[in-house]
């Protein structure tokens, strides 16, 4: 399931084909994705230029010359193919095809159809899921005090709190699990216990912020074919922390598997 690093890589993949180019043609082969594609989807995109393509949380966002925003989500199994020229053989799960003025063809493929696309203007975006997102974990502004404010008083386990897109944007099951191991914090610990009674951020919370950033930066740099994890999906293996000697354990939280080392994660 795509999280921030996978979405970031999708943005980097699409940028050369889409940024600065216009939508010359928009072919919707299937309207019913996770949501129904908006009415006039094709009309609002066709002819518009992409000023910038960026990521916000797990969303891809194209800022258009018309003032509209094209917002795209990969869901569980969505991905893009970019064809720089020539005709494109389409398959059953290719649902949306953008023909760009750059000559590139961008194809959205999604076998499970949990992904979707929306077009917003300045007014409607304020009521969208995008507007409710928490801070970007790779932004300079994401510091321990910002996270402290959002975790203060929360009784939810750390795993659940950090997976909440309103607390911090872009994290999911895999990278929360990995960051908590790096920060030596238990996924079961109540989130609010990381914040002092005064609201201040203790060293453990500063460590967590650094761990989230480092985990995401490493995953973006590593690339899609290398998924060596510290603890995720490594039940029964030796903890990778030098000198720990613990064993990675799997628990289920909110219906999702969590992996952690009970010896060094407190
Ligand atoms: Zn350990």
GROMACS .gro file of C-alpha atoms and ligand atoms in nm:
model
  267
    1UNK     CA    1   0.000   0.000   0.000
    2UNK     CA    2   0.154   0.328  -0.110
    3UNK     CA    3   0.260   0.567   0.166
    4UNK     CA    4   0.451   0.896   0.152
    5UNK     CA    5   0.774   0.757  -0.003
    6UNK     CA    6   0.591   0.573  -0.282
    7UNK     CA    7   0.373   0.877  -0.358
    8UNK     CA    8   0.682   1.100  -0.359
    9UNK     CA    9   0.844   0.869  -0.612
   10UNK     CA   10   0.526   0.875  -0.827
   11UNK     CA   11   0.539   1.256  -0.828
   12UNK     CA   12   0.904   1.246  -0.934
   13UNK     CA   13   0.813   0.996  -1.208
   14UNK     CA   14   0.529   1.215  -1.346
   15UNK     CA   15   0.695   1.556  -1.319
   16UNK     CA   16   0.899   1.543  -1.643
   17UNK     CA   17   0.590   1.436  -1.842
   18UNK     CA   18   0.336   1.670  -1.682
   19UNK     CA   19   0.495   1.984  -1.539
   20UNK     CA   20   0.479   2.270  -1.787
   21UNK     CA   21   0.265   2.061  -2.026
   22UNK     CA   22  -0.104   2.092  -2.115
   23UNK     CA   23  -0.364   1.818  -2.112
   24UNK     CA   24  -0.417   1.760  -2.485
   25UNK     CA   25  -0.660   1.476  -2.425
   26UNK     CA   26  -0.822   1.302  -2.130
   27UNK     CA   27  -0.962   0.952  -2.177
   28UNK     CA   28  -1.163   0.807  -1.889
   29UNK     CA   29  -1.210   0.436  -1.951
   30UNK     CA   30  -1.373   0.369  -1.616
   31UNK     CA   31  -1.552   0.638  -1.414
   32UNK     CA   32  -1.617   0.436  -1.102
   33UNK     CA   33  -1.295   0.419  -0.906
   34UNK     CA   34  -1.306   0.446  -0.526
   35UNK     CA   35  -1.528   0.743  -0.591
   36UNK     CA   36  -1.702   0.842  -0.910
   37UNK     CA   37  -1.478   1.073  -1.114
   38UNK     CA   38  -1.630   1.424  -1.112
   39UNK     CA   39  -1.870   1.535  -1.382
   40UNK     CA   40  -1.693   1.744  -1.643
   41UNK     CA   41  -1.359   1.586  -1.534
   42UNK     CA   42  -1.238   1.569  -1.894
   43UNK     CA   43  -1.363   1.919  -1.980
   44UNK     CA   44  -1.199   2.084  -1.679
   45UNK     CA   45  -0.862   1.926  -1.754
   46UNK     CA   46  -0.845   1.945  -2.132
   47UNK     CA   47  -0.645   2.248  -2.241
   48UNK     CA   48  -0.527   2.329  -1.888
   49UNK     CA   49  -0.153   2.348  -1.821
   50UNK     CA   50   0.012   2.189  -1.520
   51UNK     CA   51   0.199   2.467  -1.338
   52UNK     CA   52   0.335   2.234  -1.071
   53UNK     CA   53   0.304   1.875  -0.960
   54UNK     CA   54   0.356   1.812  -0.592
   55UNK     CA   55   0.277   1.573  -0.310
   56UNK     CA   56   0.059   1.645  -0.006
   57UNK     CA   57   0.039   1.353   0.236
   58UNK     CA   58  -0.049   1.051   0.024
   59UNK     CA   59  -0.206   1.268  -0.250
   60UNK     CA   60  -0.056   1.384  -0.579
   61UNK     CA   61  -0.163   1.741  -0.654
   62UNK     CA   62  -0.140   1.918  -0.991
   63UNK     CA   63  -0.182   2.297  -0.979
   64UNK     CA   64  -0.349   2.394  -1.306
   65UNK     CA   65  -0.341   2.714  -1.512
   66UNK     CA   66  -0.720   2.741  -1.471
   67UNK     CA   67  -0.687   2.774  -1.093
   68UNK     CA   68  -0.824   2.422  -1.047
   69UNK     CA   69  -0.638   2.146  -0.866
   70UNK     CA   70  -0.625   1.789  -0.994
   71UNK     CA   71  -0.588   1.564  -0.690
   72UNK     CA   72  -0.497   1.197  -0.728
   73UNK     CA   73  -0.474   0.912  -0.476
   74UNK     CA   74  -0.317   0.573  -0.545
   75UNK     CA   75  -0.537   0.380  -0.301
   76UNK     CA   76  -0.414   0.024  -0.245
   77UNK     CA   77  -0.287  -0.075  -0.586
   78UNK     CA   78  -0.278   0.234  -0.809
   79UNK     CA   79   0.024   0.328  -1.018
   80UNK     CA   80   0.118   0.541  -1.316
   81UNK     CA   81   0.294   0.449  -1.637
   82UNK     CA   82   0.460   0.718  -1.843
   83UNK     CA   83   0.508   0.656  -2.215
   84UNK     CA   84   0.723   0.922  -2.374
   85UNK     CA   85   0.606   0.864  -2.730
   86UNK     CA   86   0.435   0.621  -2.960
   87UNK     CA   87   0.107   0.440  -2.922
   88UNK     CA   88   0.027   0.282  -2.590
   89UNK     CA   89  -0.121  -0.066  -2.559
   90UNK     CA   90  -0.382  -0.038  -2.283
   91UNK     CA   91  -0.484  -0.317  -2.048
   92UNK     CA   92  -0.798  -0.394  -1.852
   93UNK     CA   93  -0.694  -0.201  -1.541
   94UNK     CA   94  -0.580   0.115  -1.721
   95UNK     CA   95  -0.861   0.348  -1.615
   96UNK     CA   96  -0.750   0.704  -1.698
   97UNK     CA   97  -0.522   0.816  -1.981
   98UNK     CA   98  -0.375   1.167  -2.005
   99UNK     CA   99  -0.228   1.273  -2.338
  100UNK     CA  100   0.005   1.560  -2.260
  101UNK     CA  101   0.123   1.836  -2.495
  102UNK     CA  102   0.479   1.724  -2.409
  103UNK     CA  103   0.407   1.417  -2.623
  104UNK     CA  104   0.395   1.195  -2.316
  105UNK     CA  105   0.106   0.965  -2.233
  106UNK     CA  106   0.031   0.911  -1.864
  107UNK     CA  107  -0.172   0.603  -1.778
  108UNK     CA  108  -0.335   0.539  -1.439
  109UNK     CA  109  -0.359   0.167  -1.365
  110UNK     CA  110  -0.543   0.032  -1.061
  111UNK     CA  111  -0.655  -0.333  -1.039
  112UNK     CA  112  -0.839  -0.293  -0.707
  113UNK     CA  113  -0.981   0.052  -0.781
  114UNK     CA  114  -0.930   0.203  -0.436
  115UNK     CA  115  -0.751   0.497  -0.594
  116UNK     CA  116  -0.933   0.802  -0.723
  117UNK     CA  117  -0.910   1.150  -0.874
  118UNK     CA  118  -1.084   1.477  -0.798
  119UNK     CA  119  -1.085   1.828  -0.944
  120UNK     CA  120  -1.124   2.114  -0.697
  121UNK     CA  121  -1.130   2.490  -0.721
  122UNK     CA  122  -1.008   2.721  -0.443
  123UNK     CA  123  -1.346   2.708  -0.269
  124UNK     CA  124  -1.414   2.333  -0.284
  125UNK     CA  125  -1.059   2.231  -0.188
  126UNK     CA  126  -1.115   2.397   0.150
  127UNK     CA  127  -1.382   2.136   0.224
  128UNK     CA  128  -1.181   1.840   0.090
  129UNK     CA  129  -0.978   1.575   0.270
  130UNK     CA  130  -0.671   1.771   0.160
  131UNK     CA  131  -0.764   2.061   0.387
  132UNK     CA  132  -0.786   1.835   0.694
  133UNK     CA  133  -0.434   1.693   0.658
  134UNK     CA  134  -0.180   1.739   0.934
  135UNK     CA  135   0.172   1.874   0.881
  136UNK     CA  136   0.414   1.735   0.625
  137UNK     CA  137   0.675   1.532   0.814
  138UNK     CA  138   0.959   1.633   0.580
  139UNK     CA  139   0.887   2.007   0.610
  140UNK     CA  140   1.123   2.217   0.819
  141UNK     CA  141   0.821   2.328   1.019
  142UNK     CA  142   0.758   1.974   1.143
  143UNK     CA  143   0.931   1.996   1.479
  144UNK     CA  144   0.872   1.818   1.810
  145UNK     CA  145   0.657   2.101   1.949
  146UNK     CA  146   0.419   2.068   1.653
  147UNK     CA  147   0.379   1.696   1.713
  148UNK     CA  148   0.346   1.752   2.089
  149UNK     CA  149   0.048   1.978   2.030
  150UNK     CA  150  -0.124   1.707   1.827
  151UNK     CA  151  -0.049   1.415   2.061
  152UNK     CA  152  -0.115   1.591   2.391
  153UNK     CA  153  -0.378   1.412   2.597
  154UNK     CA  154  -0.438   1.141   2.338
  155UNK     CA  155  -0.503   0.796   2.480
  156UNK     CA  156  -0.480   0.618   2.145
  157UNK     CA  157  -0.173   0.394   2.096
  158UNK     CA  158   0.119   0.565   1.922
  159UNK     CA  159   0.074   0.340   1.620
  160UNK     CA  160  -0.284   0.460   1.566
  161UNK     CA  161  -0.211   0.825   1.645
  162UNK     CA  162   0.075   0.848   1.393
  163UNK     CA  163  -0.132   0.671   1.125
  164UNK     CA  164  -0.401   0.940   1.160
  165UNK     CA  165  -0.358   1.172   0.859
  166UNK     CA  166  -0.477   1.471   1.067
  167UNK     CA  167  -0.188   1.425   1.313
  168UNK     CA  168   0.084   1.395   1.051
  169UNK     CA  169   0.031   1.349   0.677
  170UNK     CA  170   0.154   1.057   0.469
  171UNK     CA  171   0.239   0.786   0.720
  172UNK     CA  172   0.078   0.442   0.719
  173UNK     CA  173   0.127   0.095   0.860
  174UNK     CA  174   0.476   0.029   0.727
  175UNK     CA  175   0.656   0.356   0.797
  176UNK     CA  176   0.497   0.416   1.138
  177UNK     CA  177   0.615   0.067   1.236
  178UNK     CA  178   0.966   0.137   1.109
  179UNK     CA  179   0.992   0.485   1.265
  180UNK     CA  180   0.882   0.358   1.607
  181UNK     CA  181   1.158   0.098   1.605
  182UNK     CA  182   1.413   0.360   1.510
  183UNK     CA  183   1.287   0.583   1.795
  184UNK     CA  184   1.287   0.294   2.047
  185UNK     CA  185   0.918   0.356   2.125
  186UNK     CA  186   0.649   0.092   2.167
  187UNK     CA  187   0.357   0.107   1.921
  188UNK     CA  188   0.127   0.022   2.216
  189UNK     CA  189   0.227   0.319   2.428
  190UNK     CA  190  -0.046   0.581   2.475
  191UNK     CA  191   0.042   0.874   2.247
  192UNK     CA  192  -0.021   1.139   2.513
  193UNK     CA  193   0.249   0.994   2.740
  194UNK     CA  194   0.511   1.137   2.501
  195UNK     CA  195   0.408   1.491   2.597
  196UNK     CA  196   0.495   1.654   2.928
  197UNK     CA  197   0.212   1.789   3.146
  198UNK     CA  198   0.325   2.141   3.050
  199UNK     CA  199   0.279   2.051   2.682
  200UNK     CA  200   0.654   2.051   2.624
  201UNK     CA  201   0.826   1.795   2.402
  202UNK     CA  202   1.064   1.567   2.596
  203UNK     CA  203   1.371   1.404   2.434
  204UNK     CA  204   1.172   1.092   2.339
  205UNK     CA  205   0.940   1.300   2.121
  206UNK     CA  206   1.232   1.480   1.958
  207UNK     CA  207   1.379   1.137   1.888
  208UNK     CA  208   1.051   1.030   1.728
  209UNK     CA  209   1.044   1.332   1.495
  210UNK     CA  210   1.401   1.259   1.384
  211UNK     CA  211   1.313   0.890   1.338
  212UNK     CA  212   1.010   0.970   1.119
  213UNK     CA  213   1.215   1.201   0.898
  214UNK     CA  214   1.508   0.959   0.867
  215UNK     CA  215   1.278   0.663   0.791
  216UNK     CA  216   1.099   0.853   0.513
  217UNK     CA  217   1.417   1.001   0.362
  218UNK     CA  218   1.581   0.657   0.352
  219UNK     CA  219   1.274   0.499   0.191
  220UNK     CA  220   1.253   0.767  -0.079
  221UNK     CA  221   1.624   0.730  -0.157
  222UNK     CA  222   1.617   0.350  -0.155
  223UNK     CA  223   1.379   0.308  -0.446
  224UNK     CA  224   1.085   0.080  -0.508
  225UNK     CA  225   1.257  -0.255  -0.546
  226UNK     CA  226   1.443  -0.248  -0.221
  227UNK     CA  227   1.216  -0.304   0.076
  228UNK     CA  228   1.459  -0.409   0.345
  229UNK     CA  229   1.278  -0.326   0.665
  230UNK     CA  230   1.408  -0.311   1.020
  231UNK     CA  231   1.103  -0.477   1.175
  232UNK     CA  232   0.810  -0.464   0.930
  233UNK     CA  233   0.715  -0.818   0.819
  234UNK     CA  234   1.010  -0.964   1.013
  235UNK     CA  235   0.833  -1.157   1.289
  236UNK     CA  236   1.063  -1.399   1.472
  237UNK     CA  237   1.385  -1.239   1.343
  238UNK     CA  238   1.657  -1.094   1.562
  239UNK     CA  239   1.617  -0.721   1.640
  240UNK     CA  240   1.860  -0.529   1.413
  241UNK     CA  241   1.963  -0.286   1.689
  242UNK     CA  242   2.324  -0.349   1.788
  243UNK     CA  243   2.348  -0.514   2.127
  244UNK     CA  244   1.970  -0.557   2.177
  245UNK     CA  245   1.930  -0.930   2.116
  246UNK     CA  246   1.548  -0.908   2.124
  247UNK     CA  247   1.312  -1.087   1.885
  248UNK     CA  248   1.073  -0.908   1.650
  249UNK     CA  249   0.714  -0.970   1.759
  250UNK     CA  250   0.391  -0.925   1.565
  251UNK     CA  251   0.076  -0.789   1.723
  252UNK     CA  252  -0.254  -0.679   1.569
  253UNK     CA  253  -0.373  -0.324   1.634
  254UNK     CA  254  -0.695  -0.193   1.480
  255UNK     CA  255  -0.696  -0.491   1.246
  256UNK     CA  256  -0.346  -0.421   1.110
  257UNK     CA  257  -0.022  -0.606   1.182
  258UNK     CA  258   0.237  -0.419   1.384
  259UNK     CA  259   0.592  -0.546   1.428
  260UNK     CA  260   0.819  -0.436   1.710
  261UNK     CA  261   1.095  -0.543   1.948
  262UNK     CA  262   0.954  -0.567   2.303
  263UNK     CA  263   1.305  -0.550   2.447
  264UNK     CA  264   1.421  -0.212   2.314
  265UNK     CA  265   1.092  -0.037   2.228
  266UNK     CA  266   0.935   0.110   2.542
  267LIG    ZN1  267   1.545  -0.453   2.003
   0.00000   0.00000   0.00000
